[in-house]
């Protein structure tokens, strides 16, 4: 199953670094948070990725084009004009980086890569958050529910999509968070069937608005509740938190 990662936004809330690189390329423990997310999926056996890039998309392409330069010892023989890579551990990844447009919305970015999916189910997550969600259990839940879309729900009071869900994991409404709301939010780590593309109209489509609202209204959206760790990286404070967890050697998302 392919994993789509939304990595095209401007990252304006962490502009101290995102003016130089796309937010998924901002580093935690000297590695891009995008790498952390991919390593996590890979630890469950998901090794084929489609990166939905946009803002400064060339930075992401250059990173993977020069992956060995970033992650191995290199000997350059200047006289012979040769390069030797030492102690390299190649990831078992197939990575497709797609320029989905600078100002394309989340749903539009997904719509643009439909041709790469060959009418098959896929996973989707945001390129700025990590978690210790059990991806196997998430996928089993999705299959058991038999609906076109499943999202991971987490308990955090942040400005994310708000869910009205019953005890059976059926979502009845999906909307942006308001001050009066509780803390059950959309944490990403989603699974979709190909049917989702019929809900995406074009570049202006915001996945978290009309498509999710329609799915919920039609009874086609499921919510997998995750009680464990989840953290996005919207601000420098949140980046510092992730850095501290990584430096401690006890980062909840590190299972490789």
PDB file of C-alpha atoms in Angstrom:
ATOM      1  CA  UNK A   1       0.000   0.000   0.000  1.00  0.00           C
ATOM      2  CA  UNK A   2       1.378   3.402  -0.983  1.00  0.00           C
ATOM      3  CA  UNK A   3       1.751   6.204   1.564  1.00  0.00           C
ATOM      4  CA  UNK A   4       0.964   9.762   0.495  1.00  0.00           C
ATOM      5  CA  UNK A   5       2.571  12.551   2.519  1.00  0.00           C
ATOM      6  CA  UNK A   6       1.291  16.125   2.291  1.00  0.00           C
ATOM      7  CA  UNK A   7       4.439  18.226   2.062  1.00  0.00           C
ATOM      8  CA  UNK A   8       3.517  21.274   0.006  1.00  0.00           C
ATOM      9  CA  UNK A   9       2.360  23.943   2.454  1.00  0.00           C
ATOM     10  CA  UNK A  10       4.111  27.230   3.197  1.00  0.00           C
ATOM     11  CA  UNK A  11       4.668  26.524   6.900  1.00  0.00           C
ATOM     12  CA  UNK A  12       3.980  30.120   7.870  1.00  0.00           C
ATOM     13  CA  UNK A  13       3.610  29.383  11.597  1.00  0.00           C
ATOM     14  CA  UNK A  14       7.198  28.204  11.798  1.00  0.00           C
ATOM     15  CA  UNK A  15       8.544  30.806   9.395  1.00  0.00           C
ATOM     16  CA  UNK A  16      11.866  31.097  11.251  1.00  0.00           C
ATOM     17  CA  UNK A  17      12.980  28.045   9.257  1.00  0.00           C
ATOM     18  CA  UNK A  18      10.368  27.553   6.549  1.00  0.00           C
ATOM     19  CA  UNK A  19      11.542  30.604   4.621  1.00  0.00           C
ATOM     20  CA  UNK A  20      14.599  28.497   3.739  1.00  0.00           C
ATOM     21  CA  UNK A  21      13.020  25.060   3.244  1.00  0.00           C
ATOM     22  CA  UNK A  22       9.601  23.364   3.197  1.00  0.00           C
ATOM     23  CA  UNK A  23       8.383  22.530   6.690  1.00  0.00           C
ATOM     24  CA  UNK A  24       8.701  18.729   6.231  1.00  0.00           C
ATOM     25  CA  UNK A  25      12.433  19.288   5.674  1.00  0.00           C
ATOM     26  CA  UNK A  26      12.925  21.060   9.006  1.00  0.00           C
ATOM     27  CA  UNK A  27      15.162  18.841  11.086  1.00  0.00           C
ATOM     28  CA  UNK A  28      14.577  16.990  14.327  1.00  0.00           C
ATOM     29  CA  UNK A  29      17.786  15.392  15.557  1.00  0.00           C
ATOM     30  CA  UNK A  30      19.603  16.462  12.377  1.00  0.00           C
ATOM     31  CA  UNK A  31      17.135  14.579  10.164  1.00  0.00           C
ATOM     32  CA  UNK A  32      14.086  16.076   8.392  1.00  0.00           C
ATOM     33  CA  UNK A  33      10.803  15.373  10.112  1.00  0.00           C
ATOM     34  CA  UNK A  34       9.740  13.929   6.749  1.00  0.00           C
ATOM     35  CA  UNK A  35      12.458  11.275   7.216  1.00  0.00           C
ATOM     36  CA  UNK A  36      11.126  10.456  10.711  1.00  0.00           C
ATOM     37  CA  UNK A  37       7.619   9.970   9.303  1.00  0.00           C
ATOM     38  CA  UNK A  38       8.868   7.750   6.491  1.00  0.00           C
ATOM     39  CA  UNK A  39      11.021   5.682   8.850  1.00  0.00           C
ATOM     40  CA  UNK A  40       7.956   5.141  11.042  1.00  0.00           C
ATOM     41  CA  UNK A  41       5.804   3.900   8.156  1.00  0.00           C
ATOM     42  CA  UNK A  42       8.703   1.784   6.916  1.00  0.00           C
ATOM     43  CA  UNK A  43       8.977   0.093  10.319  1.00  0.00           C
ATOM     44  CA  UNK A  44       5.509  -1.343   9.597  1.00  0.00           C
ATOM     45  CA  UNK A  45       6.502  -2.482   6.118  1.00  0.00           C
ATOM     46  CA  UNK A  46       5.116   0.453   4.150  1.00  0.00           C
ATOM     47  CA  UNK A  47       7.990   1.411   1.855  1.00  0.00           C
ATOM     48  CA  UNK A  48       6.448   3.110  -1.168  1.00  0.00           C
ATOM     49  CA  UNK A  49       5.888   6.837  -0.773  1.00  0.00           C
ATOM     50  CA  UNK A  50       4.395   9.633  -2.846  1.00  0.00           C
ATOM     51  CA  UNK A  51       5.459  13.046  -1.556  1.00  0.00           C
ATOM     52  CA  UNK A  52       2.900  15.743  -2.396  1.00  0.00           C
ATOM     53  CA  UNK A  53       5.288  18.665  -2.683  1.00  0.00           C
ATOM     54  CA  UNK A  54       4.732  22.320  -3.530  1.00  0.00           C
ATOM     55  CA  UNK A  55       6.544  25.117  -1.726  1.00  0.00           C
ATOM     56  CA  UNK A  56      10.289  24.786  -2.392  1.00  0.00           C
ATOM     57  CA  UNK A  57       9.638  21.305  -3.780  1.00  0.00           C
ATOM     58  CA  UNK A  58      13.109  21.192  -5.312  1.00  0.00           C
ATOM     59  CA  UNK A  59      14.609  20.958  -1.795  1.00  0.00           C
ATOM     60  CA  UNK A  60      12.802  17.651  -1.245  1.00  0.00           C
ATOM     61  CA  UNK A  61      13.856  16.327  -4.652  1.00  0.00           C
ATOM     62  CA  UNK A  62      17.475  17.305  -4.066  1.00  0.00           C
ATOM     63  CA  UNK A  63      17.450  15.624  -0.645  1.00  0.00           C
ATOM     64  CA  UNK A  64      16.455  12.248  -2.082  1.00  0.00           C
ATOM     65  CA  UNK A  65      18.669  12.664  -5.155  1.00  0.00           C
ATOM     66  CA  UNK A  66      21.622  13.127  -2.798  1.00  0.00           C
ATOM     67  CA  UNK A  67      20.442  10.780  -0.042  1.00  0.00           C
ATOM     68  CA  UNK A  68      23.794   9.000   0.272  1.00  0.00           C
ATOM     69  CA  UNK A  69      25.630  12.310   0.536  1.00  0.00           C
ATOM     70  CA  UNK A  70      23.434  13.214   3.482  1.00  0.00           C
ATOM     71  CA  UNK A  71      23.646   9.880   5.286  1.00  0.00           C
ATOM     72  CA  UNK A  72      26.987   8.186   4.592  1.00  0.00           C
ATOM     73  CA  UNK A  73      30.728   8.764   4.750  1.00  0.00           C
ATOM     74  CA  UNK A  74      32.120   9.819   1.385  1.00  0.00           C
ATOM     75  CA  UNK A  75      35.643   9.782  -0.061  1.00  0.00           C
ATOM     76  CA  UNK A  76      36.237  12.250  -2.890  1.00  0.00           C
ATOM     77  CA  UNK A  77      39.317  11.576  -5.019  1.00  0.00           C
ATOM     78  CA  UNK A  78      39.826  14.978  -6.550  1.00  0.00           C
ATOM     79  CA  UNK A  79      42.571  13.879  -8.934  1.00  0.00           C
ATOM     80  CA  UNK A  80      40.587  10.943 -10.324  1.00  0.00           C
ATOM     81  CA  UNK A  81      37.277  12.800 -10.105  1.00  0.00           C
ATOM     82  CA  UNK A  82      35.664   9.874  -8.288  1.00  0.00           C
ATOM     83  CA  UNK A  83      33.414   9.472  -5.275  1.00  0.00           C
ATOM     84  CA  UNK A  84      33.252   6.430  -2.996  1.00  0.00           C
ATOM     85  CA  UNK A  85      30.368   5.885  -0.565  1.00  0.00           C
ATOM     86  CA  UNK A  86      31.255   4.124   2.717  1.00  0.00           C
ATOM     87  CA  UNK A  87      29.027   2.281   5.191  1.00  0.00           C
ATOM     88  CA  UNK A  88      25.834   3.204   3.413  1.00  0.00           C
ATOM     89  CA  UNK A  89      22.581   1.632   4.555  1.00  0.00           C
ATOM     90  CA  UNK A  90      20.105   2.054   1.744  1.00  0.00           C
ATOM     91  CA  UNK A  91      16.482   2.445   2.779  1.00  0.00           C
ATOM     92  CA  UNK A  92      14.083  -0.024   1.200  1.00  0.00           C
ATOM     93  CA  UNK A  93      12.066   2.866  -0.186  1.00  0.00           C
ATOM     94  CA  UNK A  94      10.553   3.843  -3.489  1.00  0.00           C
ATOM     95  CA  UNK A  95       9.928   7.585  -3.375  1.00  0.00           C
ATOM     96  CA  UNK A  96       7.955   9.618  -5.910  1.00  0.00           C
ATOM     97  CA  UNK A  97       8.153  13.376  -5.365  1.00  0.00           C
ATOM     98  CA  UNK A  98       5.396  15.246  -7.209  1.00  0.00           C
ATOM     99  CA  UNK A  99       5.210  19.015  -7.621  1.00  0.00           C
ATOM    100  CA  UNK A 100       1.498  19.468  -6.875  1.00  0.00           C
ATOM    101  CA  UNK A 101       1.608  23.256  -7.154  1.00  0.00           C
ATOM    102  CA  UNK A 102       2.547  26.139  -4.912  1.00  0.00           C
ATOM    103  CA  UNK A 103      -0.964  27.196  -3.876  1.00  0.00           C
ATOM    104  CA  UNK A 104      -2.874  23.934  -4.364  1.00  0.00           C
ATOM    105  CA  UNK A 105      -5.046  22.924  -1.411  1.00  0.00           C
ATOM    106  CA  UNK A 106      -4.767  19.562   0.368  1.00  0.00           C
ATOM    107  CA  UNK A 107      -7.558  17.847  -1.561  1.00  0.00           C
ATOM    108  CA  UNK A 108      -6.240  19.232  -4.816  1.00  0.00           C
ATOM    109  CA  UNK A 109      -2.788  17.847  -4.103  1.00  0.00           C
ATOM    110  CA  UNK A 110      -4.228  14.373  -3.599  1.00  0.00           C
ATOM    111  CA  UNK A 111      -6.291  14.687  -6.781  1.00  0.00           C
ATOM    112  CA  UNK A 112      -3.158  15.521  -8.768  1.00  0.00           C
ATOM    113  CA  UNK A 113      -1.499  12.177  -7.955  1.00  0.00           C
ATOM    114  CA  UNK A 114      -4.490   9.966  -8.730  1.00  0.00           C
ATOM    115  CA  UNK A 115      -2.661   8.619 -11.791  1.00  0.00           C
ATOM    116  CA  UNK A 116       0.086   7.184  -9.572  1.00  0.00           C
ATOM    117  CA  UNK A 117      -2.333   5.091  -7.482  1.00  0.00           C
ATOM    118  CA  UNK A 118      -3.860   2.795 -10.116  1.00  0.00           C
ATOM    119  CA  UNK A 119      -7.288   2.593  -8.450  1.00  0.00           C
ATOM    120  CA  UNK A 120      -5.950   1.215  -5.169  1.00  0.00           C
ATOM    121  CA  UNK A 121      -6.397   2.116  -1.475  1.00  0.00           C
ATOM    122  CA  UNK A 122      -3.707   4.261   0.090  1.00  0.00           C
ATOM    123  CA  UNK A 123      -2.528   5.809   3.325  1.00  0.00           C
ATOM    124  CA  UNK A 124      -2.187   9.556   3.826  1.00  0.00           C
ATOM    125  CA  UNK A 125      -0.584  11.709   6.481  1.00  0.00           C
ATOM    126  CA  UNK A 126       0.703  15.222   7.021  1.00  0.00           C
ATOM    127  CA  UNK A 127       4.402  15.964   6.614  1.00  0.00           C
ATOM    128  CA  UNK A 128       4.763  17.721   9.954  1.00  0.00           C
ATOM    129  CA  UNK A 129       3.624  15.286  12.644  1.00  0.00           C
ATOM    130  CA  UNK A 130       4.782  12.098  14.351  1.00  0.00           C
ATOM    131  CA  UNK A 131       2.961   9.527  16.443  1.00  0.00           C
ATOM    132  CA  UNK A 132       3.164   6.015  17.836  1.00  0.00           C
ATOM    133  CA  UNK A 133      -0.175   4.998  16.327  1.00  0.00           C
ATOM    134  CA  UNK A 134      -0.359   1.286  15.506  1.00  0.00           C
ATOM    135  CA  UNK A 135      -0.574   1.372  11.703  1.00  0.00           C
ATOM    136  CA  UNK A 136      -1.481  -2.315  11.456  1.00  0.00           C
ATOM    137  CA  UNK A 137      -4.376  -1.848  13.860  1.00  0.00           C
ATOM    138  CA  UNK A 138      -5.429   1.286  11.957  1.00  0.00           C
ATOM    139  CA  UNK A 139      -5.497  -0.614   8.674  1.00  0.00           C
ATOM    140  CA  UNK A 140      -7.392  -3.531  10.225  1.00  0.00           C
ATOM    141  CA  UNK A 141      -9.945  -1.100  11.646  1.00  0.00           C
ATOM    142  CA  UNK A 142     -10.346   0.539   8.236  1.00  0.00           C
ATOM    143  CA  UNK A 143     -10.952  -2.798   6.539  1.00  0.00           C
ATOM    144  CA  UNK A 144     -13.394  -3.896   9.228  1.00  0.00           C
ATOM    145  CA  UNK A 145     -15.438  -0.697   8.927  1.00  0.00           C
ATOM    146  CA  UNK A 146     -15.570  -1.020   5.142  1.00  0.00           C
ATOM    147  CA  UNK A 147     -15.889   2.718   4.525  1.00  0.00           C
ATOM    148  CA  UNK A 148     -14.063   4.885   1.966  1.00  0.00           C
ATOM    149  CA  UNK A 149     -12.182   6.896   4.583  1.00  0.00           C
ATOM    150  CA  UNK A 150     -10.672   6.418   8.026  1.00  0.00           C
ATOM    151  CA  UNK A 151      -8.823   9.045  10.033  1.00  0.00           C
ATOM    152  CA  UNK A 152      -6.921   8.771  13.280  1.00  0.00           C
ATOM    153  CA  UNK A 153      -8.480  10.641  16.187  1.00  0.00           C
ATOM    154  CA  UNK A 154      -6.384  12.031  19.039  1.00  0.00           C
ATOM    155  CA  UNK A 155      -7.170  13.971  22.188  1.00  0.00           C
ATOM    156  CA  UNK A 156      -5.449  17.325  21.887  1.00  0.00           C
ATOM    157  CA  UNK A 157      -6.782  20.864  22.081  1.00  0.00           C
ATOM    158  CA  UNK A 158      -5.408  22.392  18.892  1.00  0.00           C
ATOM    159  CA  UNK A 159      -6.701  24.094  15.763  1.00  0.00           C
ATOM    160  CA  UNK A 160      -7.457  20.934  13.822  1.00  0.00           C
ATOM    161  CA  UNK A 161     -10.563  19.314  12.388  1.00  0.00           C
ATOM    162  CA  UNK A 162     -13.189  18.420  15.004  1.00  0.00           C
ATOM    163  CA  UNK A 163     -15.085  15.148  14.942  1.00  0.00           C
ATOM    164  CA  UNK A 164     -18.487  14.029  16.210  1.00  0.00           C
ATOM    165  CA  UNK A 165     -18.073  10.277  16.662  1.00  0.00           C
ATOM    166  CA  UNK A 166     -20.145   7.516  18.257  1.00  0.00           C
ATOM    167  CA  UNK A 167     -18.941   4.584  20.354  1.00  0.00           C
ATOM    168  CA  UNK A 168     -18.669   2.354  17.274  1.00  0.00           C
ATOM    169  CA  UNK A 169     -16.134   4.634  15.592  1.00  0.00           C
ATOM    170  CA  UNK A 170     -18.595   6.151  13.094  1.00  0.00           C
ATOM    171  CA  UNK A 171     -18.009   9.848  12.387  1.00  0.00           C
ATOM    172  CA  UNK A 172     -21.168  11.923  11.907  1.00  0.00           C
ATOM    173  CA  UNK A 173     -19.701  15.395  11.373  1.00  0.00           C
ATOM    174  CA  UNK A 174     -16.351  16.937  10.469  1.00  0.00           C
ATOM    175  CA  UNK A 175     -15.549  20.650  10.774  1.00  0.00           C
ATOM    176  CA  UNK A 176     -12.892  23.086  11.818  1.00  0.00           C
ATOM    177  CA  UNK A 177     -12.339  23.501  15.564  1.00  0.00           C
ATOM    178  CA  UNK A 178     -14.147  26.195  17.551  1.00  0.00           C
ATOM    179  CA  UNK A 179     -13.363  27.449  21.056  1.00  0.00           C
ATOM    180  CA  UNK A 180     -16.397  25.676  22.518  1.00  0.00           C
ATOM    181  CA  UNK A 181     -15.260  22.289  21.240  1.00  0.00           C
ATOM    182  CA  UNK A 182     -13.649  19.464  23.136  1.00  0.00           C
ATOM    183  CA  UNK A 183     -10.284  17.982  22.287  1.00  0.00           C
ATOM    184  CA  UNK A 184     -10.998  15.073  19.923  1.00  0.00           C
ATOM    185  CA  UNK A 185      -9.246  16.118  16.729  1.00  0.00           C
ATOM    186  CA  UNK A 186      -8.095  14.755  13.397  1.00  0.00           C
ATOM    187  CA  UNK A 187      -4.499  13.640  13.877  1.00  0.00           C
ATOM    188  CA  UNK A 188      -3.919  12.541  10.292  1.00  0.00           C
ATOM    189  CA  UNK A 189      -2.612   8.993   9.672  1.00  0.00           C
ATOM    190  CA  UNK A 190      -5.516   8.294   7.335  1.00  0.00           C
ATOM    191  CA  UNK A 191      -6.568   5.444   5.050  1.00  0.00           C
ATOM    192  CA  UNK A 192      -8.598   5.995   1.883  1.00  0.00           C
ATOM    193  CA  UNK A 193     -10.253   3.895  -0.779  1.00  0.00           C
ATOM    194  CA  UNK A 194     -10.163   5.090  -4.421  1.00  0.00           C
ATOM    195  CA  UNK A 195     -13.725   6.371  -3.971  1.00  0.00           C
ATOM    196  CA  UNK A 196     -12.234   9.438  -2.262  1.00  0.00           C
ATOM    197  CA  UNK A 197     -11.267  10.898  -5.645  1.00  0.00           C
ATOM    198  CA  UNK A 198     -14.935  11.424  -6.517  1.00  0.00           C
ATOM    199  CA  UNK A 199     -15.053  13.886  -3.592  1.00  0.00           C
ATOM    200  CA  UNK A 200     -12.085  15.943  -4.835  1.00  0.00           C
ATOM    201  CA  UNK A 201     -12.948  18.529  -7.491  1.00  0.00           C
ATOM    202  CA  UNK A 202      -9.681  20.326  -8.226  1.00  0.00           C
ATOM    203  CA  UNK A 203      -6.819  22.434  -6.897  1.00  0.00           C
ATOM    204  CA  UNK A 204      -9.093  24.553  -4.691  1.00  0.00           C
ATOM    205  CA  UNK A 205     -10.479  21.523  -2.814  1.00  0.00           C
ATOM    206  CA  UNK A 206      -9.544  21.467   0.874  1.00  0.00           C
ATOM    207  CA  UNK A 207      -9.703  17.860   2.037  1.00  0.00           C
ATOM    208  CA  UNK A 208     -10.592  18.824   5.595  1.00  0.00           C
ATOM    209  CA  UNK A 209     -13.638  20.843   4.542  1.00  0.00           C
ATOM    210  CA  UNK A 210     -16.235  19.810   1.928  1.00  0.00           C
ATOM    211  CA  UNK A 211     -14.930  16.269   1.184  1.00  0.00           C
ATOM    212  CA  UNK A 212     -14.687  15.291   4.862  1.00  0.00           C
ATOM    213  CA  UNK A 213     -18.004  16.962   5.647  1.00  0.00           C
ATOM    214  CA  UNK A 214     -19.729  15.099   2.819  1.00  0.00           C
ATOM    215  CA  UNK A 215     -18.196  11.772   3.836  1.00  0.00           C
ATOM    216  CA  UNK A 216     -19.334  12.276   7.427  1.00  0.00           C
ATOM    217  CA  UNK A 217     -22.853  13.303   6.380  1.00  0.00           C
ATOM    218  CA  UNK A 218     -23.134  10.254   4.147  1.00  0.00           C
ATOM    219  CA  UNK A 219     -21.907   7.933   6.908  1.00  0.00           C
ATOM    220  CA  UNK A 220     -18.737   7.066   5.000  1.00  0.00           C
ATOM    221  CA  UNK A 221     -16.100   8.362   7.416  1.00  0.00           C
ATOM    222  CA  UNK A 222     -14.646   6.260  10.235  1.00  0.00           C
ATOM    223  CA  UNK A 223     -12.514   7.379  13.157  1.00  0.00           C
ATOM    224  CA  UNK A 224      -9.790   5.246  14.711  1.00  0.00           C
ATOM    225  CA  UNK A 225      -9.144   6.451  18.258  1.00  0.00           C
ATOM    226  CA  UNK A 226      -5.488   6.681  19.285  1.00  0.00           C
ATOM    227  CA  UNK A 227      -4.739   7.229  22.979  1.00  0.00           C
ATOM    228  CA  UNK A 228      -0.957   7.301  22.664  1.00  0.00           C
ATOM    229  CA  UNK A 229       1.591   9.855  21.551  1.00  0.00           C
ATOM    230  CA  UNK A 230       0.901  12.360  18.791  1.00  0.00           C
ATOM    231  CA  UNK A 231       2.608  15.661  18.092  1.00  0.00           C
ATOM    232  CA  UNK A 232       2.662  18.050  15.167  1.00  0.00           C
ATOM    233  CA  UNK A 233       5.389  20.640  14.558  1.00  0.00           C
ATOM    234  CA  UNK A 234       3.671  23.958  13.884  1.00  0.00           C
ATOM    235  CA  UNK A 235       5.874  26.152  16.065  1.00  0.00           C
ATOM    236  CA  UNK A 236       9.420  26.447  17.366  1.00  0.00           C
ATOM    237  CA  UNK A 237       8.137  25.382  20.789  1.00  0.00           C
ATOM    238  CA  UNK A 238       6.793  22.144  19.323  1.00  0.00           C
ATOM    239  CA  UNK A 239      10.010  21.615  17.359  1.00  0.00           C
ATOM    240  CA  UNK A 240      11.978  21.991  20.601  1.00  0.00           C
ATOM    241  CA  UNK A 241       9.730  19.419  22.279  1.00  0.00           C
ATOM    242  CA  UNK A 242      10.378  16.896  19.512  1.00  0.00           C
ATOM    243  CA  UNK A 243      14.112  17.640  19.637  1.00  0.00           C
ATOM    244  CA  UNK A 244      14.170  16.971  23.386  1.00  0.00           C
ATOM    245  CA  UNK A 245      12.287  13.694  22.985  1.00  0.00           C
ATOM    246  CA  UNK A 246      14.667  12.559  20.265  1.00  0.00           C
ATOM    247  CA  UNK A 247      17.762  13.561  22.265  1.00  0.00           C
ATOM    248  CA  UNK A 248      16.459  11.618  25.282  1.00  0.00           C
ATOM    249  CA  UNK A 249      16.649   8.376  23.307  1.00  0.00           C
ATOM    250  CA  UNK A 250      13.003   7.703  24.176  1.00  0.00           C
ATOM    251  CA  UNK A 251      11.173   9.280  21.245  1.00  0.00           C
ATOM    252  CA  UNK A 252       7.780   7.477  21.164  1.00  0.00           C
ATOM    253  CA  UNK A 253       7.760   7.301  17.372  1.00  0.00           C
ATOM    254  CA  UNK A 254      11.198   5.649  17.074  1.00  0.00           C
ATOM    255  CA  UNK A 255      10.585   1.933  16.569  1.00  0.00           C
ATOM    256  CA  UNK A 256      13.412   1.140  14.130  1.00  0.00           C
TER     257      UNK A 256
END
